[in-house]
Amino acid sequence: MYAVVLPLLLGGVVSTVIGAVWYSPALFGTQWMKMMGMKKGDMKPTGADMMPLMIGSFLAQLLMGYVLWSLMKMLGAAGPTTGAQLAFLTWLGFVATTSLVNAIYGKKPMKLFLIDVGYHLASLLSMGVIFGLMG
């Protein structure tokens, strides 16, 4: 049980950092906000209303990481390359497909879909590598 705690926490932190950079104005944040119909003041990074969102996101990343970790253990996957491969397949089979269906029926721009699933791909790949190294 304890062997999973450190990799999960590290994976959750790395995923959160990737998300902070991914959705920052330096990368895709400005485009994402525009496609979401938001203005710069709508997301207050220091506001108290952001804390529940950030905690919820972190917990979701921990859960996703736990599922990936569990799949790796069940399948006997070891090493960073195998971890990344399993993370990619998990992303492709579950995240990309369900996100695409949501984007199609929600009539969302394809660019918005690509920004969002790109983040999840980067997040899962980083977790797969971390778990492969630490597993």
PDB file of C-alpha atoms in Angstrom:
ATOM      1  CA  MET A   1       0.000   0.000   0.000  1.00  0.00           C
ATOM      2  CA  TYR A   2       2.729   2.455   0.962  1.00  0.00           C
ATOM      3  CA  ALA A   3       4.692   1.677  -2.208  1.00  0.00           C
ATOM      4  CA  VAL A   4       1.964   3.372  -4.229  1.00  0.00           C
ATOM      5  CA  VAL A   5       1.676   6.559  -2.149  1.00  0.00           C
ATOM      6  CA  LEU A   6       4.896   8.281  -3.214  1.00  0.00           C
ATOM      7  CA  PRO A   7       4.528   7.599  -6.963  1.00  0.00           C
ATOM      8  CA  LEU A   8       0.871   8.673  -6.847  1.00  0.00           C
ATOM      9  CA  LEU A   9       1.639  11.900  -5.037  1.00  0.00           C
ATOM     10  CA  LEU A  10       4.523  12.641  -7.395  1.00  0.00           C
ATOM     11  CA  GLY A  11       2.325  11.843 -10.386  1.00  0.00           C
ATOM     12  CA  GLY A  12      -0.426  14.100  -9.052  1.00  0.00           C
ATOM     13  CA  VAL A  13       1.979  16.970  -8.452  1.00  0.00           C
ATOM     14  CA  VAL A  14       3.607  16.601 -11.875  1.00  0.00           C
ATOM     15  CA  SER A  15       0.190  16.448 -13.538  1.00  0.00           C
ATOM     16  CA  THR A  16      -0.887  19.595 -11.680  1.00  0.00           C
ATOM     17  CA  VAL A  17       2.265  21.426 -12.750  1.00  0.00           C
ATOM     18  CA  ILE A  18       1.745  20.320 -16.354  1.00  0.00           C
ATOM     19  CA  GLY A  19      -1.834  21.608 -16.159  1.00  0.00           C
ATOM     20  CA  ALA A  20      -0.729  24.945 -14.734  1.00  0.00           C
ATOM     21  CA  VAL A  21       1.745  25.420 -17.586  1.00  0.00           C
ATOM     22  CA  TRP A  22      -0.537  23.932 -20.267  1.00  0.00           C
ATOM     23  CA  TYR A  23      -3.417  26.252 -19.445  1.00  0.00           C
ATOM     24  CA  SER A  24      -1.251  29.302 -18.774  1.00  0.00           C
ATOM     25  CA  PRO A  25      -1.153  32.202 -21.238  1.00  0.00           C
ATOM     26  CA  ALA A  26       2.344  31.033 -22.211  1.00  0.00           C
ATOM     27  CA  LEU A  27       0.888  27.934 -23.890  1.00  0.00           C
ATOM     28  CA  PHE A  28      -2.836  27.396 -24.482  1.00  0.00           C
ATOM     29  CA  GLY A  29      -4.591  29.326 -21.712  1.00  0.00           C
ATOM     30  CA  THR A  30      -5.575  32.358 -23.762  1.00  0.00           C
ATOM     31  CA  GLN A  31      -6.922  30.264 -26.645  1.00  0.00           C
ATOM     32  CA  TRP A  32      -8.702  27.906 -24.244  1.00  0.00           C
ATOM     33  CA  MET A  33     -10.407  30.758 -22.387  1.00  0.00           C
ATOM     34  CA  LYS A  34     -11.540  32.363 -25.643  1.00  0.00           C
ATOM     35  CA  MET A  35     -13.049  29.101 -26.924  1.00  0.00           C
ATOM     36  CA  MET A  36     -14.727  28.547 -23.548  1.00  0.00           C
ATOM     37  CA  GLY A  37     -16.277  32.022 -23.778  1.00  0.00           C
ATOM     38  CA  MET A  38     -14.342  33.314 -20.781  1.00  0.00           C
ATOM     39  CA  LYS A  39     -12.585  36.595 -20.134  1.00  0.00           C
ATOM     40  CA  LYS A  40      -9.260  37.119 -18.398  1.00  0.00           C
ATOM     41  CA  GLY A  41     -10.908  38.091 -15.095  1.00  0.00           C
ATOM     42  CA  ASP A  42     -13.106  34.969 -15.027  1.00  0.00           C
ATOM     43  CA  MET A  43     -10.255  32.808 -13.741  1.00  0.00           C
ATOM     44  CA  LYS A  44      -8.714  34.367 -10.657  1.00  0.00           C
ATOM     45  CA  PRO A  45      -5.611  32.297  -9.905  1.00  0.00           C
ATOM     46  CA  THR A  46      -5.310  33.731  -6.399  1.00  0.00           C
ATOM     47  CA  GLY A  47      -9.003  33.799  -5.580  1.00  0.00           C
ATOM     48  CA  ALA A  48     -10.480  31.658  -2.823  1.00  0.00           C
ATOM     49  CA  ASP A  49     -12.946  30.262  -5.362  1.00  0.00           C
ATOM     50  CA  MET A  50     -10.038  28.560  -7.161  1.00  0.00           C
ATOM     51  CA  MET A  51      -9.059  26.394  -4.181  1.00  0.00           C
ATOM     52  CA  PRO A  52     -11.961  23.891  -4.461  1.00  0.00           C
ATOM     53  CA  LEU A  53     -11.329  23.635  -8.211  1.00  0.00           C
ATOM     54  CA  MET A  54      -7.642  22.965  -7.698  1.00  0.00           C
ATOM     55  CA  ILE A  55      -8.280  20.404  -4.948  1.00  0.00           C
ATOM     56  CA  GLY A  56     -10.898  18.651  -7.058  1.00  0.00           C
ATOM     57  CA  SER A  57      -8.536  18.561 -10.039  1.00  0.00           C
ATOM     58  CA  PHE A  58      -5.700  17.195  -7.914  1.00  0.00           C
ATOM     59  CA  LEU A  59      -7.946  14.469  -6.468  1.00  0.00           C
ATOM     60  CA  ALA A  60      -9.108  13.539  -9.969  1.00  0.00           C
ATOM     61  CA  GLN A  61      -5.471  13.243 -11.065  1.00  0.00           C
ATOM     62  CA  LEU A  62      -4.730  11.023  -8.060  1.00  0.00           C
ATOM     63  CA  LEU A  63      -7.648   8.755  -8.959  1.00  0.00           C
ATOM     64  CA  MET A  64      -6.597   8.576 -12.604  1.00  0.00           C
ATOM     65  CA  GLY A  65      -3.056   7.820 -11.464  1.00  0.00           C
ATOM     66  CA  TYR A  66      -4.262   5.102  -9.128  1.00  0.00           C
ATOM     67  CA  VAL A  67      -6.149   3.400 -11.954  1.00  0.00           C
ATOM     68  CA  LEU A  68      -3.090   3.587 -14.221  1.00  0.00           C
ATOM     69  CA  TRP A  69      -0.877   2.260 -11.398  1.00  0.00           C
ATOM     70  CA  SER A  70      -3.335  -0.591 -10.789  1.00  0.00           C
ATOM     71  CA  LEU A  71      -3.448  -1.510 -14.478  1.00  0.00           C
ATOM     72  CA  MET A  72       0.334  -1.522 -14.623  1.00  0.00           C
ATOM     73  CA  LYS A  73       0.513  -3.856 -11.627  1.00  0.00           C
ATOM     74  CA  MET A  74      -2.219  -6.173 -12.937  1.00  0.00           C
ATOM     75  CA  LEU A  75      -0.510  -6.447 -16.317  1.00  0.00           C
ATOM     76  CA  GLY A  76       2.996  -6.722 -14.893  1.00  0.00           C
ATOM     77  CA  ALA A  77       4.061  -3.596 -16.771  1.00  0.00           C
ATOM     78  CA  ALA A  78       7.462  -2.355 -15.676  1.00  0.00           C
ATOM     79  CA  GLY A  79       9.826   0.370 -16.835  1.00  0.00           C
ATOM     80  CA  PRO A  80       9.237   3.888 -18.097  1.00  0.00           C
ATOM     81  CA  THR A  81       8.710   2.899 -21.744  1.00  0.00           C
ATOM     82  CA  THR A  82       6.080   0.307 -20.901  1.00  0.00           C
ATOM     83  CA  GLY A  83       4.474   2.740 -18.460  1.00  0.00           C
ATOM     84  CA  ALA A  84       4.266   5.377 -21.196  1.00  0.00           C
ATOM     85  CA  GLN A  85       2.866   2.856 -23.687  1.00  0.00           C
ATOM     86  CA  LEU A  86       0.135   1.750 -21.290  1.00  0.00           C
ATOM     87  CA  ALA A  87      -0.611   5.388 -20.430  1.00  0.00           C
ATOM     88  CA  PHE A  88      -0.966   6.178 -24.141  1.00  0.00           C
ATOM     89  CA  LEU A  89      -3.324   3.258 -24.729  1.00  0.00           C
ATOM     90  CA  THR A  90      -5.368   4.227 -21.676  1.00  0.00           C
ATOM     91  CA  TRP A  91      -5.567   7.808 -22.957  1.00  0.00           C
ATOM     92  CA  LEU A  92      -6.464   6.728 -26.491  1.00  0.00           C
ATOM     93  CA  GLY A  93      -9.087   4.179 -25.450  1.00  0.00           C
ATOM     94  CA  PHE A  94     -10.810   6.092 -22.675  1.00  0.00           C
ATOM     95  CA  VAL A  95      -9.885   9.782 -22.487  1.00  0.00           C
ATOM     96  CA  ALA A  96      -9.595  10.713 -26.168  1.00  0.00           C
ATOM     97  CA  THR A  97     -12.652   8.738 -27.238  1.00  0.00           C
ATOM     98  CA  THR A  98     -15.028   9.969 -24.549  1.00  0.00           C
ATOM     99  CA  SER A  99     -13.730  13.521 -24.906  1.00  0.00           C
ATOM    100  CA  LEU A 100     -14.295  13.358 -28.658  1.00  0.00           C
ATOM    101  CA  VAL A 101     -17.887  12.219 -28.207  1.00  0.00           C
ATOM    102  CA  ASN A 102     -18.444  15.095 -25.749  1.00  0.00           C
ATOM    103  CA  ALA A 103     -16.877  17.572 -28.185  1.00  0.00           C
ATOM    104  CA  ILE A 104     -18.974  16.320 -31.110  1.00  0.00           C
ATOM    105  CA  TYR A 105     -22.300  16.443 -29.288  1.00  0.00           C
ATOM    106  CA  GLY A 106     -21.358  19.615 -27.422  1.00  0.00           C
ATOM    107  CA  LYS A 107     -20.450  21.216 -30.772  1.00  0.00           C
ATOM    108  CA  LYS A 108     -17.131  22.365 -29.329  1.00  0.00           C
ATOM    109  CA  PRO A 109     -14.293  23.523 -31.561  1.00  0.00           C
ATOM    110  CA  MET A 110     -11.830  20.806 -32.533  1.00  0.00           C
ATOM    111  CA  LYS A 111      -9.003  23.027 -31.302  1.00  0.00           C
ATOM    112  CA  LEU A 112     -10.564  23.082 -27.824  1.00  0.00           C
ATOM    113  CA  PHE A 113     -10.812  19.288 -27.915  1.00  0.00           C
ATOM    114  CA  LEU A 114      -7.142  19.026 -28.911  1.00  0.00           C
ATOM    115  CA  ILE A 115      -5.999  21.378 -26.148  1.00  0.00           C
ATOM    116  CA  ASP A 116      -7.893  19.435 -23.491  1.00  0.00           C
ATOM    117  CA  VAL A 117      -6.964  15.929 -24.626  1.00  0.00           C
ATOM    118  CA  GLY A 118      -3.391  17.054 -25.200  1.00  0.00           C
ATOM    119  CA  TYR A 119      -3.141  17.988 -21.546  1.00  0.00           C
ATOM    120  CA  HIS A 120      -4.521  14.617 -20.478  1.00  0.00           C
ATOM    121  CA  LEU A 121      -2.078  12.846 -22.779  1.00  0.00           C
ATOM    122  CA  ALA A 122       0.881  14.757 -21.318  1.00  0.00           C
ATOM    123  CA  SER A 123      -0.409  14.079 -17.807  1.00  0.00           C
ATOM    124  CA  LEU A 124      -0.929  10.353 -18.316  1.00  0.00           C
ATOM    125  CA  LEU A 125       2.384   9.918 -20.125  1.00  0.00           C
ATOM    126  CA  SER A 126       4.235  11.608 -17.282  1.00  0.00           C
ATOM    127  CA  MET A 127       2.479   9.381 -14.752  1.00  0.00           C
ATOM    128  CA  GLY A 128       3.237   6.276 -16.796  1.00  0.00           C
ATOM    129  CA  VAL A 129       6.928   7.154 -16.890  1.00  0.00           C
ATOM    130  CA  ILE A 130       7.007   7.976 -13.173  1.00  0.00           C
ATOM    131  CA  PHE A 131       5.192   4.766 -12.237  1.00  0.00           C
ATOM    132  CA  GLY A 132       7.443   2.762 -14.550  1.00  0.00           C
ATOM    133  CA  LEU A 133      10.511   4.203 -12.859  1.00  0.00           C
ATOM    134  CA  MET A 134       9.196   3.851  -9.313  1.00  0.00           C
ATOM    135  CA  GLY A 135       7.096   0.708  -9.652  1.00  0.00           C
TER     136      GLY A 135
END
